[in-house]
C-alpha positions as a printed Julia matrix, in Angstrom:
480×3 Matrix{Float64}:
 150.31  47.94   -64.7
 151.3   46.72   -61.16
 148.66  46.5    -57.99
 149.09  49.49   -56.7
 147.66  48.23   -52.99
 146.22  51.28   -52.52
 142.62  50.53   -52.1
 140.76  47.2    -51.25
 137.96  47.93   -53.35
 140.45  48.46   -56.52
 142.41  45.38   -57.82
 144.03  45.15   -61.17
 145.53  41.47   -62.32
 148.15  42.92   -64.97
 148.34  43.87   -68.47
 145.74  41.51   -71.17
 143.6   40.61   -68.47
 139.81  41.92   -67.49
 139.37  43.77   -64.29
 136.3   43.91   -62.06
 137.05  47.18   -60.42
 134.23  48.9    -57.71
 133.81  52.32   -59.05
 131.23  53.96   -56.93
 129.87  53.45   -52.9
 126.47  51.35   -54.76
 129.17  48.72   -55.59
 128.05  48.92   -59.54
 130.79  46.36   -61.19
 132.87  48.0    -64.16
 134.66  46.35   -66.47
 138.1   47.3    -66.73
 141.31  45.96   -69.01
 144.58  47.24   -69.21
 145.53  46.52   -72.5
 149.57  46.64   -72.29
 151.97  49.93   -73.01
 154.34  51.45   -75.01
 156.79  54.3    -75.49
 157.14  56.99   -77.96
 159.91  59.48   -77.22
 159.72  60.91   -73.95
 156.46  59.35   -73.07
 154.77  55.84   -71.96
 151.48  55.3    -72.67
 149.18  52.73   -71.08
 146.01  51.81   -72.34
 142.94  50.78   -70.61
 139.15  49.49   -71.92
 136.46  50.14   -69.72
 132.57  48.85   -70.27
 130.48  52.03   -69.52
 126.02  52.02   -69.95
 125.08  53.71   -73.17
 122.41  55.27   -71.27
 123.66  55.88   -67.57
 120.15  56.41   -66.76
 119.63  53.11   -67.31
 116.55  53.89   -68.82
 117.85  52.25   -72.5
 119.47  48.89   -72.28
 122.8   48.49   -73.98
 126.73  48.81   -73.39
 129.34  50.76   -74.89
 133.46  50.33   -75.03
 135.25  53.22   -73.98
 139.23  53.82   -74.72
 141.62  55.4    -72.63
 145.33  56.25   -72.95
 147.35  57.09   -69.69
 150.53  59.04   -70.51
 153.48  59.61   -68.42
 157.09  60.21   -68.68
 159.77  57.75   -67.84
 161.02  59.73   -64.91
 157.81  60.22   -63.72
 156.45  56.52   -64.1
 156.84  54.94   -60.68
 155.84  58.4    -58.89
 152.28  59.2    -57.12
 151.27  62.37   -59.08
 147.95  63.83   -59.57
 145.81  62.86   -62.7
 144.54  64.86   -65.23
 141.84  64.23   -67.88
 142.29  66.16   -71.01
 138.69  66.29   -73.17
 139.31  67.72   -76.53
 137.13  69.48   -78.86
 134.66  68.13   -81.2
 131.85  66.81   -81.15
 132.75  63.63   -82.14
 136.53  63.72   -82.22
 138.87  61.39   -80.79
 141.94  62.12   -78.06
 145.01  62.93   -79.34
 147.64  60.24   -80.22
 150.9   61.57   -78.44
 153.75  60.54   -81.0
 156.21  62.76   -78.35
 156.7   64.62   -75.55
 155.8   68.24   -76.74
 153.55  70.7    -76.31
 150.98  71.01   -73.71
 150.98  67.07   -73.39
 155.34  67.26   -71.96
 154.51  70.11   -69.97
 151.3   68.62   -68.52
 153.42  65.09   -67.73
 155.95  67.0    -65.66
 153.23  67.39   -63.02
 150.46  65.03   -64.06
 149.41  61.15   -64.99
 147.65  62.35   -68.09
 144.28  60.42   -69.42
 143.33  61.01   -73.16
 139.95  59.5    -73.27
 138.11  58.29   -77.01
 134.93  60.51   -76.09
 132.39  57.84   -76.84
 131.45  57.48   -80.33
 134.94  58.6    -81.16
 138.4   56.71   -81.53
 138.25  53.59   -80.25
 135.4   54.09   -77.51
 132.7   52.03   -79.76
 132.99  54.36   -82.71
 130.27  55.92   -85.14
 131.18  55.3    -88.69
 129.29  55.89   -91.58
 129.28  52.38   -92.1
 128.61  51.05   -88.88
 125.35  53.73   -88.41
 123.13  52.08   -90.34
 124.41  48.25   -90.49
 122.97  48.58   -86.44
 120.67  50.39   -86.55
 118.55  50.48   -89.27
 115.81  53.03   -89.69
 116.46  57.13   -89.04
 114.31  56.51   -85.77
 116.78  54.13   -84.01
 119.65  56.13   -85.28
 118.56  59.47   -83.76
 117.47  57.9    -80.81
 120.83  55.84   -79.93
 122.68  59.32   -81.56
 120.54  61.14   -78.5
 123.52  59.18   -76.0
 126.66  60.76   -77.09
 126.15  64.49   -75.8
 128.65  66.2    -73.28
 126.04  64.7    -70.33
 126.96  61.19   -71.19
 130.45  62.11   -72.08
 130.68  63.2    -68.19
 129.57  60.22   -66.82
 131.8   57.98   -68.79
 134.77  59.56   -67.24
 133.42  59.42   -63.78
 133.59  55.86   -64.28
 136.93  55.9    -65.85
 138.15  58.43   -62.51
 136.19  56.04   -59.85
 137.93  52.76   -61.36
 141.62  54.45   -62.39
 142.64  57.01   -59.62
 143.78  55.65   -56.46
 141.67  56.87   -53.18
 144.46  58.2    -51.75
 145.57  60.01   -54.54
 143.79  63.45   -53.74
 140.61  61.59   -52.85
 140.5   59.8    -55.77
 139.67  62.78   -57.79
 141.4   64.44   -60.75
 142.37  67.94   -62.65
 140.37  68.71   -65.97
 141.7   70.2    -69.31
 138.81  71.19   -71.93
 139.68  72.49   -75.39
 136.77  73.69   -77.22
 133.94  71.82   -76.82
 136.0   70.05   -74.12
 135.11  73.58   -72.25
 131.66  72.52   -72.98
 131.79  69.23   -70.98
 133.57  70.82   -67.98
 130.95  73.25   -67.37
 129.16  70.37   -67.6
 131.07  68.56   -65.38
 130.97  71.18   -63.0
 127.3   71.11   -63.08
 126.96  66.72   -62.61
 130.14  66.0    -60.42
 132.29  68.38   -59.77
 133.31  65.96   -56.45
 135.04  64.61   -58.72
 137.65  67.37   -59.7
 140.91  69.32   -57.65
 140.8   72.2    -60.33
 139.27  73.25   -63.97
 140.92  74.21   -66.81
 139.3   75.56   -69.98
 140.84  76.61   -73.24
 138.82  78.36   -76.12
 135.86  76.75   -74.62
 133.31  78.12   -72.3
 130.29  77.59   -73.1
 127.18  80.09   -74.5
 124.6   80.95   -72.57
 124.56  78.11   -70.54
 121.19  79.75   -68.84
 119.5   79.2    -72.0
 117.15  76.36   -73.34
 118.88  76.41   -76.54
 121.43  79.32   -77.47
 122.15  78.66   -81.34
 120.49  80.83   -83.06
 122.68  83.48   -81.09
 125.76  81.89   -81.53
 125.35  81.9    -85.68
 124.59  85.21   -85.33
 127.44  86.59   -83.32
 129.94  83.49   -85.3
 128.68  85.12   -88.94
 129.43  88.26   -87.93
 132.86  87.54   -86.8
 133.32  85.28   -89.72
 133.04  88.07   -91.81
 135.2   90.39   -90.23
 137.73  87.05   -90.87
 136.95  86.99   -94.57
 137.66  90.75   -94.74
 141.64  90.1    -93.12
 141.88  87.17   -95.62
 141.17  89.42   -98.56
 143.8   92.23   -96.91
 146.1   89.51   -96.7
 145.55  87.71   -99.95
 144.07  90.38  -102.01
 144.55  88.52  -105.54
 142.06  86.04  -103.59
 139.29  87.9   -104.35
 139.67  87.11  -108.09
 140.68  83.71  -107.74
 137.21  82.54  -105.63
 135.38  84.46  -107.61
 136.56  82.25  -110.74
 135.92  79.46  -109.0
 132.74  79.84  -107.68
 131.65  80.97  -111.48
 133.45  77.39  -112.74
 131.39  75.45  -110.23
 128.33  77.03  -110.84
 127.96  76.5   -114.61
 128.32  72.71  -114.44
 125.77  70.59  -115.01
 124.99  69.29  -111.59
 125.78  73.1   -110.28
 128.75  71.68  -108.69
 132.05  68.93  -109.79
 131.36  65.56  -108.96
 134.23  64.44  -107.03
 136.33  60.29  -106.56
 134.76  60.18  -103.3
 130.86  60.49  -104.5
 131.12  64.58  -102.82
 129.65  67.13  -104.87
 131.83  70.17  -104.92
 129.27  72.97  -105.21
 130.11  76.94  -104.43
 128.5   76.42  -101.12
 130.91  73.41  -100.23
 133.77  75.39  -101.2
 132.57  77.9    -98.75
 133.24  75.23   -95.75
 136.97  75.59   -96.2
 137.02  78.77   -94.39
 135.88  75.95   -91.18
 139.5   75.33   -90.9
 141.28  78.13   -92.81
 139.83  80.83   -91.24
 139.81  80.13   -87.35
 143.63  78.59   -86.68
 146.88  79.19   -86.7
 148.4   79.23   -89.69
 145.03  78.88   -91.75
 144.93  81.98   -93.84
 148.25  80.58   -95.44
 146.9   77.44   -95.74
 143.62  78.25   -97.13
 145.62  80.43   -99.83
 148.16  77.5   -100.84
 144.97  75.41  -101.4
 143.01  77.86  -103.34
 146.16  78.48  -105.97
 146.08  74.77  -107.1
 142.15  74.67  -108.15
 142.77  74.79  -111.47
 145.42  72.62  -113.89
 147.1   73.88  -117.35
 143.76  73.3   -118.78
 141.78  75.06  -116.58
 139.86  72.11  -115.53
 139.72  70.91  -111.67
 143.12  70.01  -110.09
 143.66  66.59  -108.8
 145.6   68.4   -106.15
 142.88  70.42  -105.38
 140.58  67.76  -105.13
 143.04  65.58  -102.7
 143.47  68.62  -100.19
 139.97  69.77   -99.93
 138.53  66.19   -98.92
 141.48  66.01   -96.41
 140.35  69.63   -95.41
 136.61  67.39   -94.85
 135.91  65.08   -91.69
 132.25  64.15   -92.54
 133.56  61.11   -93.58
 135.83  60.08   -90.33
 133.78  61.85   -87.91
 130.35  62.03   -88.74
 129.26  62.99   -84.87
 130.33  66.41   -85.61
 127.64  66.68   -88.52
 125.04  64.73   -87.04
 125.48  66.17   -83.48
 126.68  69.29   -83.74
 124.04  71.95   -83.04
 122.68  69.6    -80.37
 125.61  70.46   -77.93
 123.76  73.5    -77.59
 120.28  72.15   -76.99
 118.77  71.62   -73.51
 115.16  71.66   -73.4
 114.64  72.89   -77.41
 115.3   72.1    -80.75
 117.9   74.0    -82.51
 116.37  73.51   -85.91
 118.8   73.74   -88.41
 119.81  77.17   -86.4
 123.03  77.76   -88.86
 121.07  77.39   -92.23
 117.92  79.44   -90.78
 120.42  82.61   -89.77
 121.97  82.34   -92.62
 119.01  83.15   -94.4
 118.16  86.5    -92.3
 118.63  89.47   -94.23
 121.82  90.52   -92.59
 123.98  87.41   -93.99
 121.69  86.09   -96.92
 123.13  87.8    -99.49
 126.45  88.22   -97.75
 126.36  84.69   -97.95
 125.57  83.91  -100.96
 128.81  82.8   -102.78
 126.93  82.67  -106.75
 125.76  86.17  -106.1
 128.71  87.37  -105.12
 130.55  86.28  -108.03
 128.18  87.63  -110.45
 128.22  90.96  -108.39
 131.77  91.19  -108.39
 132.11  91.19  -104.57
 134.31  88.78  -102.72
 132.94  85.49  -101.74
 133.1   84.81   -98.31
 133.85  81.67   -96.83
 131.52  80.06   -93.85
 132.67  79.36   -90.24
 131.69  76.45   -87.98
 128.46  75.97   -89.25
 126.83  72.17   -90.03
 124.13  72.73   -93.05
 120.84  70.17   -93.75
 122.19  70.35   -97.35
 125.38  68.84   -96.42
 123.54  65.6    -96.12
 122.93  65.83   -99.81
 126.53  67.5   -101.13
 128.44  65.02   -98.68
 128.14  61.21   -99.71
 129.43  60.12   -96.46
 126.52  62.08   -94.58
 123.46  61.13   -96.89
 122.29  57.86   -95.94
 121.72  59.98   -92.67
 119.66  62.52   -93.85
 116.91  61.58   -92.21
 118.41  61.1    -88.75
 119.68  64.3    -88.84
 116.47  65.56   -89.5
 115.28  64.31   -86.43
 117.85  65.95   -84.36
 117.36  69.05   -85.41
 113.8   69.01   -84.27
 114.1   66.96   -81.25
 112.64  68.95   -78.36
 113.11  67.02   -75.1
 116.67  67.06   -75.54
 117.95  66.42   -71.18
 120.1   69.2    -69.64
 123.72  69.92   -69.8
 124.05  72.56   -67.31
 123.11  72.95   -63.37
 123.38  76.96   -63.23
 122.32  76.54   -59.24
 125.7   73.85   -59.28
 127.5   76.59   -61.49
 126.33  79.37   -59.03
 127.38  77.61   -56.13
 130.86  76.14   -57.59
 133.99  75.41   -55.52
 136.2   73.96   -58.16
 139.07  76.34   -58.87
 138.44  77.0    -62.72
 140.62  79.38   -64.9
 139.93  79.98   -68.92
 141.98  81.07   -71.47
 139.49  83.26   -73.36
 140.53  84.18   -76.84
 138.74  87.67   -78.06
 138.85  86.69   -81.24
 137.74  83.3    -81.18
 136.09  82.02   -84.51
 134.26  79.15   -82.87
 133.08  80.13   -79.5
 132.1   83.49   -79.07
 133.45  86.06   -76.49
 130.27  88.18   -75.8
 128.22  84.34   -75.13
 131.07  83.1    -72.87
 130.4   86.15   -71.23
 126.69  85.37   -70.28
 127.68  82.09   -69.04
 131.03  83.39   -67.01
 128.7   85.42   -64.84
 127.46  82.18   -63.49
 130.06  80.19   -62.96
 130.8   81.43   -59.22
 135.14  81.9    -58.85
 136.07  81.25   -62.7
 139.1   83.04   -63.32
 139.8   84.4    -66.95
 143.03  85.06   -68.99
 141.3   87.07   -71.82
 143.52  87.54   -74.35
 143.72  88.58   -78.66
 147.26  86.94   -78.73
 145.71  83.62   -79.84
 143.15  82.33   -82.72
 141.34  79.06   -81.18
 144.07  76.89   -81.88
 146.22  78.44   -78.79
 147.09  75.06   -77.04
 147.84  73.88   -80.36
 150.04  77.02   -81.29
 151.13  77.58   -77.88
 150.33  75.15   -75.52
 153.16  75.26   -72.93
 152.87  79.06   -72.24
 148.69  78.68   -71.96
 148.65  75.37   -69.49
 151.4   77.0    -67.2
 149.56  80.11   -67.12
 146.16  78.46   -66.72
 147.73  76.24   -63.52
 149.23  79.63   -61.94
 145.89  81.16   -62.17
 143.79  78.51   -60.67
 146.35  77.72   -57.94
 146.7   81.72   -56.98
 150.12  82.07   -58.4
 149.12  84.58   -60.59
 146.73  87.04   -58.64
 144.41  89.21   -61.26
 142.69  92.46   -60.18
């Protein structure tokens, strides 16, 4: 990418070569390459390596690689337009790679530079395997404790860096629009809370965040999510009737093996309690119910033994192995002060949902087995082979107390950002009532609350939900 000239303090020396860029008045040198381009239909895409702290506190030494993908379209490339940062959901899951312009993304580049950033841990921003875990760092201790640096806080600060070093100062101050799907909702509010100098305007999809007033919300959210999870399992079975039947045989198949459960290629044991998880991605998304049904119909061959088709879709239904922040880190996004303690296996055992819940007993009863939500378990560390070398570390997490904050509810209170939502009713992963709680104190956020979508609406409908979202927080659309 060409010197821009814009700013004295900003220099870049071309693609391939490392750039000392000022991001911030101390005069803190940042590493910064540009790493060359490409094009895929209707799109180029720059990329761009940054060295960011892994603790910006400073207080733990260390430095981590972070990834970043600008996008724009050809027509578009040589034009000063506004940037916006898109932070998807997760934890622990990389930025899209844009193969075209669709979607969201093409309608986004009509108006915007677009940034994808590899969340750290994620992608290619230093990334967490299940290999690479324990190789550095070798005892549960030193994994929790480097884990402890890859929250929505940290997240934040890696992309003021990224903003301070990659938007021009007189490009709207040098500050940028936000897009957060999911948990990419969570790390707005959050970056509402840390540096919300840093933004022209908020957008949220499917992702504002619980109780943001709370120390540590999770046993509420499994609450409200298992209710709303059922009420999901109950359309499935209206759908799908002949369902109930078919889980039930399965569940009964898995249950009399030896090892309760079938061993599985990959080392996974396939117990009734893993086969509960699918309802993580068939129940919540577009298009899941049929997907979840297609799956379900190929368990068993000609002699009723386990499928090899079966077995192939339900560990590519699995991202423990690929992503194995979103196990490890998962109930901490909610954690600011307190432990969340295993929150999803401990509701689970209440008396509402334990034998609701309980997929054996259901079979035996003769009552349909429901499937499980977005819940991470302490026993998928033992039926996941990917996750059990990390067992311990996970351990720690869950009872790690002095867990920093996410959220400035003063900052929240007194917010200036224009910020619109798309709130889904419905939503199988962040729940409406919570959002509530935290909506009341986030001072001029502007909702589109809606039942028309599952939590997959940029996904399913992406160009309709970021127009809307851009009318709202500009005053285009004016709500009662």
């Amino acid at each position: 990418m060409a010197d821009d000239g814009h700013d004295a303090k900003r220099r870049r020396t071309g693609a391939n070569s490392p750039v000392m860029a000022l991001v911030d008045d101390s005069e803190v040198l940042v590493a910064h390459t540009t790493t060359g381009s490409f094009r895929v239909p209707g799109l180029i895409v720059s990329n761009h390596i940054f060295k960011v702290p892994l603790d910006h506190s400073g207080e733990e030494p260390g430095e981590i690689e972070l990834f970043v993908r600008e996008v724009t379209t050809p027509v578009n490339a040589t034009r000063k337009l506004p940037y916006l940062l898109y932070l998807q959901g997760g934890p622990g899951f990389e930025s899209p790679r844009p193969t075209e312009a669709s979607g969201w993304l093409k309608t986004a580049c009509n108006s915007f530079r677009v940034v994808l950033m590899d969340q750290r841990g994620t992608g290619k921003s230093s990334q967490v395997t299940v290999k690479n875990l324990g190789r550095h760092h070798k005892t549960p201790e030193a994994q929790a404790k480097y884990l402890a640096h890859f929250r929505a806080d940290s997240i934040v600060r890696d992309a003021e860096v990224v903003r301070k070093s990659l938007v021009p100062r007189d490009n709207y101050s040098g500050r940028w629009s936000l897009l957060g799907q999911s948990f990419g909702g969570f790390c707005t509010l959050t970056y509402l809370s840390i540096a919300p100098e840093g933004l022209i305007e908020a957008l949220m999809t499917g992702g504002i965040a619980p109780s943001v007033h709370e120390a540590c919300p999770a046993d509420q959210v499994y609450r409200a999510c298992y209710r709303r999870v059922m009420t999901l399992n109950q359309r499935y079975y209206t759908r799908f009737p002949g369902d109930v039947a078919v889980v039930q045989r399965i569940v009964s198949y898995l249950a009399a093996q030896p090892e309760g459960g079938v061993r599985l290629p990959s080392g996974n044991l396939l117990t009734p309690r893993a086969l509960q998880t699918l309802g993580l991605s068939g129940l919540g998304s577009g298009g899941g119910f049929e997907r979840l049904h297609y799956l379900l119909e190929t368990f068993f061959d000609t002699d009723d033994e386990v499928n090899p088709t079966f077995v192939k879709g339900f560990e590519s239904w699995q991202s423990w192995e690929t992503n194995p922040l979103y196990a490890l880190l998962h109930e901490a996004i909610y954690c600011q002060g307190a432990p969340s303690r295993w929150a999803a296996q401990r509701v689970r055992e209440e008396p509402e949902f334990a034998a609701a819940y309980d997929a054996v007993g259901a079979a035996v009863a003769g009552r349909p087995v429901l499937f499980t939500g977005e819940m991470v378990y302490p026993w998928m560390f033992e039926d996941f082979a990917a996750l059990r070398p990390y067992a311990p570390a996970a351990h720690l997490l869950a009872e790690k107390a002095d867990w920093g904050a996410l959220y400035d509810v003063q900052a929240l209170q007194a917010n200036v950002v224009p910020v619109a939502a798309a709130t889904y009713v419905e939503d199988m992963y962040v729940d409406y009532e919570l959002a509530q709680a935290t909506v009341r104190h986030v001072r001029g956020l502007r909702q589109w609350m809606t039942s028309e979508y599952k939590h997959s609406g940029i996904r399913d409908d992406g160009v309709r939900i970021v127009d809307r979202l851009l009318s709202m927080v500009r005053d285009t659309i004016l709500l009662d």
